[in-house]
mmCIF file of C-alpha atoms in Angstrom:
data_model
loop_
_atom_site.group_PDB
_atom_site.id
_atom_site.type_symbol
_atom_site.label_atom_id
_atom_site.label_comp_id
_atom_site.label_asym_id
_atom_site.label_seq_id
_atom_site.Cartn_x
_atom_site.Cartn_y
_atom_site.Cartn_z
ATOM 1 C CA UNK A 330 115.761 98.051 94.584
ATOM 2 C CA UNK A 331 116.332 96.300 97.981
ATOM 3 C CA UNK A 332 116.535 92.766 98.320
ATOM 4 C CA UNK A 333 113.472 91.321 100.406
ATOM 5 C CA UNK A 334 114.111 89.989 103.772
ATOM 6 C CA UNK A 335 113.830 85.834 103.784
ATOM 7 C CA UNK A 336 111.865 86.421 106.997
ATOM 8 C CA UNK A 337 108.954 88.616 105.797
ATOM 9 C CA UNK A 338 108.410 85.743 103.026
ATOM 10 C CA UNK A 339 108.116 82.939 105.855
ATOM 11 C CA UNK A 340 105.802 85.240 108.137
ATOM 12 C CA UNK A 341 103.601 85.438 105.318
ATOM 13 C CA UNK A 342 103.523 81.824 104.530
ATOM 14 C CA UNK A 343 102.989 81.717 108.137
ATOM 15 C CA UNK A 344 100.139 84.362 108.340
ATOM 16 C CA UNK A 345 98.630 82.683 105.130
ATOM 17 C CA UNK A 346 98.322 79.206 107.216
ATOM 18 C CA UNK A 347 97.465 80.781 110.372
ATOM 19 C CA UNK A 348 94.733 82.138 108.743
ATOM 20 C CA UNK A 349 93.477 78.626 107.724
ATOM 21 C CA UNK A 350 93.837 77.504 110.928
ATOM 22 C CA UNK A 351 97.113 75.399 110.086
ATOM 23 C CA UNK A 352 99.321 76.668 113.444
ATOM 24 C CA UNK A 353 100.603 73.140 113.598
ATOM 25 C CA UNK A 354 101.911 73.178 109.924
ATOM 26 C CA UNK A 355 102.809 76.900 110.074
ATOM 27 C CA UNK A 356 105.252 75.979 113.687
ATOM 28 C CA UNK A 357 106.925 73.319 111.195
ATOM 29 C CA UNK A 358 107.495 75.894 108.964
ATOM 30 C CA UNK A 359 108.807 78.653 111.480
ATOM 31 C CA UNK A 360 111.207 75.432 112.281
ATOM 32 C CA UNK A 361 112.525 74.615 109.408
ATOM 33 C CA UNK A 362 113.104 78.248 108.264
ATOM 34 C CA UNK A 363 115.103 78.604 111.577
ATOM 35 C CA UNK A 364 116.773 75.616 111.274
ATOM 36 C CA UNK A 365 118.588 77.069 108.237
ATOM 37 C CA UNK A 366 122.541 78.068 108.670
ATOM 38 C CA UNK A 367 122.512 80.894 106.571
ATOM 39 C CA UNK A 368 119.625 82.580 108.438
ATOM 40 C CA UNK A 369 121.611 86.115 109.931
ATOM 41 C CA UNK A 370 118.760 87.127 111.215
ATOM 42 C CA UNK A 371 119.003 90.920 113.340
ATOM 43 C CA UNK A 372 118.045 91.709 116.446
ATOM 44 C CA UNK A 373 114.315 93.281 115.528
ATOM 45 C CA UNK A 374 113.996 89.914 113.161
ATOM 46 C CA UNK A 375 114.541 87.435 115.531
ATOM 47 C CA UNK A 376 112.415 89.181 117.826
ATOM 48 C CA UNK A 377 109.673 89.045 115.440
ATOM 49 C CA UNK A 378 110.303 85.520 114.523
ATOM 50 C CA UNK A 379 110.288 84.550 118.662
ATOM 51 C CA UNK A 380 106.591 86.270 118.611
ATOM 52 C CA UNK A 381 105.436 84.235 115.789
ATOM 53 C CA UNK A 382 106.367 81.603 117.221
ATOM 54 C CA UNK A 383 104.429 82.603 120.564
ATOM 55 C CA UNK A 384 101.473 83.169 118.501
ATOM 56 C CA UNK A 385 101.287 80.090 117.054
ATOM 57 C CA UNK A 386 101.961 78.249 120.354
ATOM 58 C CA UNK A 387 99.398 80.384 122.131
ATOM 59 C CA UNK A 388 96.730 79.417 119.320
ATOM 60 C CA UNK A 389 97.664 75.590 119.734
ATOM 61 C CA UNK A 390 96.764 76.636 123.811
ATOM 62 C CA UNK A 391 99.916 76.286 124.879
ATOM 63 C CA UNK A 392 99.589 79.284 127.084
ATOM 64 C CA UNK A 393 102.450 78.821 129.025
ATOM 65 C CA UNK A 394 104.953 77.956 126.969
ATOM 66 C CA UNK A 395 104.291 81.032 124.541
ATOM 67 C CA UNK A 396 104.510 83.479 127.246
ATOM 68 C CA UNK A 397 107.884 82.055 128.247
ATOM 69 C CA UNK A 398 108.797 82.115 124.582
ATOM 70 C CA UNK A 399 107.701 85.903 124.358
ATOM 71 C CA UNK A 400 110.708 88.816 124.447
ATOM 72 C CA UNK A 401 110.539 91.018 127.501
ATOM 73 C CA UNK A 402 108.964 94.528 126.772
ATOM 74 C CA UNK A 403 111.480 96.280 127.493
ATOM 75 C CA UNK A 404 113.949 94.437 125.282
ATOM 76 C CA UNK A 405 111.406 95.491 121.900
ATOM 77 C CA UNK A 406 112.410 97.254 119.022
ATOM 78 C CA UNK A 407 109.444 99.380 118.754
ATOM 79 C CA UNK A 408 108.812 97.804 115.366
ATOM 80 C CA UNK A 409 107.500 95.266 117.079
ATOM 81 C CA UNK A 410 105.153 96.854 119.815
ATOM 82 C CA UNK A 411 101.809 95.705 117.065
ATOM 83 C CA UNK A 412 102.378 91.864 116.710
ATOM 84 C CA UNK A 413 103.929 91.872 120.794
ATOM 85 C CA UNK A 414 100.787 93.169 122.050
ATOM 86 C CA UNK A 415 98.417 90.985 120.143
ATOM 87 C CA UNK A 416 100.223 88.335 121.272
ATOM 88 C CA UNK A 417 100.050 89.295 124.623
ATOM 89 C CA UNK A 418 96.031 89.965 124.414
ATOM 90 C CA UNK A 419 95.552 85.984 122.966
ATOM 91 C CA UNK A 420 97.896 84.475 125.870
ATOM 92 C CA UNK A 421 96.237 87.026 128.538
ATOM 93 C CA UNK A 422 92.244 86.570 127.722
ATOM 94 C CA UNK A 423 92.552 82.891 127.666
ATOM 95 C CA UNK A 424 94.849 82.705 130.225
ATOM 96 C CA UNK A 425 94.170 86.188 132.839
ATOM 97 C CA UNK A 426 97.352 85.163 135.214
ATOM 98 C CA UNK A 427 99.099 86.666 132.213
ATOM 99 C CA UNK A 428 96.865 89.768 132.203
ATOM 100 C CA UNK A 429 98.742 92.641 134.769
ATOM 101 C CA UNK A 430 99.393 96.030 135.603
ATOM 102 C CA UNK A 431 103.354 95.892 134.480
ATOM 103 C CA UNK A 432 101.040 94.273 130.573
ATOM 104 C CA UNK A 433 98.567 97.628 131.112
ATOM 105 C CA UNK A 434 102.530 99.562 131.499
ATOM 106 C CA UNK A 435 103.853 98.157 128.787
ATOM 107 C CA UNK A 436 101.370 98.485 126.407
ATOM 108 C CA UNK A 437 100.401 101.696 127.359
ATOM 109 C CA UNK A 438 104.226 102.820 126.450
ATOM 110 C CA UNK A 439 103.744 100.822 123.255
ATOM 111 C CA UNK A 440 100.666 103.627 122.577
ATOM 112 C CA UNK A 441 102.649 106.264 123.331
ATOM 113 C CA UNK A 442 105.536 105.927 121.482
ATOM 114 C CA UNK A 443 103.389 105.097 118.556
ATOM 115 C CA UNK A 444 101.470 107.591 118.493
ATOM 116 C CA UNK A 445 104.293 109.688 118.754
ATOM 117 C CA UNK A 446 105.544 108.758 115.987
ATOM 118 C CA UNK A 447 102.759 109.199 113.876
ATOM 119 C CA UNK A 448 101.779 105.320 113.122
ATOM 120 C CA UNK A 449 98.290 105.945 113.630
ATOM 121 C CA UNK A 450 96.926 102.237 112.622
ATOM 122 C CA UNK A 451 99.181 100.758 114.742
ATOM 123 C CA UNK A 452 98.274 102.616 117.791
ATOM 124 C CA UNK A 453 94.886 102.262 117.569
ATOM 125 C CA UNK A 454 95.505 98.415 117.480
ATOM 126 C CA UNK A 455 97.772 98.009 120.050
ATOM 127 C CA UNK A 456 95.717 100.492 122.585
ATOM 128 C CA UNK A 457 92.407 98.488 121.109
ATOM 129 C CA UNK A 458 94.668 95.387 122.946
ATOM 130 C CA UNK A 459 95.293 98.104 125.555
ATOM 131 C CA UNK A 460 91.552 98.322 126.474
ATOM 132 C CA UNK A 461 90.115 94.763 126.177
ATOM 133 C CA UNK A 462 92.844 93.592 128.718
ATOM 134 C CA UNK A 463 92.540 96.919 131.117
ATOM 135 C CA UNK A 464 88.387 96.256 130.924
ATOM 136 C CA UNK A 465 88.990 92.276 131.558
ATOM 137 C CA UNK A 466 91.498 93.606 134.740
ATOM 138 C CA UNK A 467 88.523 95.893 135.911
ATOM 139 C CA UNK A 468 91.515 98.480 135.424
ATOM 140 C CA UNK A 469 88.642 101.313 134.180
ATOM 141 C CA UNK A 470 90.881 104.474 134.461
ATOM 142 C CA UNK A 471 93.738 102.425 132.616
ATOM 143 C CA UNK A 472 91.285 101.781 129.549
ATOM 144 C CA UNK A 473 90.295 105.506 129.425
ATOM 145 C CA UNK A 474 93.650 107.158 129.050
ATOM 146 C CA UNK A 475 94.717 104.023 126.564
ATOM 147 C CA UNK A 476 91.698 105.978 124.439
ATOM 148 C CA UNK A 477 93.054 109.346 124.654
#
């Protein structure tokens, strides 16, 4: 069998803290994993490291500095359209200068291409995201097609 990714086994330690409420402890923990040398992390890992780490920032309020921490859309591997947009729904509904058309784009793209591809869970989660941040933008039409 494969060998497990190092990563997966931090954003669970992560996820497990997180859900305690522990962000402060679970961003030492992020650190320390990435402070590691041997850590040859790809592309679509990193990317989903730099969102947990915009999660946990954005759940310690620190609006700003996740959303500068979080990748651009449109540089995504698609694996990581889910986490992205919940990300994106905490920073934008406590924050709604983050909450935009080119976010409605994006995530809408996100549905698409998941659906698409037949991930069914994960496109109803990310156009759930969709909807509450089209609704908070009074974007009405925009919410509708994200539940087609």
């Amino acid at each position: 069998m494969g060998e497990e990714s190092p990563d997966r086994f931090v954003k669970l330690y992560i996820r497990a803290l997180c859900s305690e409420n522990r962000y402060a402890e679970a961003l030492k923990r992020l650190d320390a994993f990435e402070a590691k040398e041997d850590n040859d992390l790809s592309i679509g890992q990193q990317q989903s490291m730099d969102i947990s780490r915009a999660i946990l920032l954005a759940q310690m309020q620190q609006y700003k500095a996740a959303w500068e921490l979080l990748p651009n859309w449109n540089e995504l591997k698609p694996t990581a359209y889910p986490e992205w947009a919940q990300t994106v729904l905490t920073i934008a509904t406590a924050d709604p200068q983050y909450n935009h058309w080119q976010i409605g784009r994006s995530l809408q793209k996100s549905v698409d291409y998941l659906s698409s591809v037949g991930a069914h869970h994960h496109t109803v989660n990310v156009a759930i995201a969709h909807i509450k941040l089209a609704l908070a933008r009074n974007a009405h039409w925009t919410a509708q097609r994200a539940m087609l």
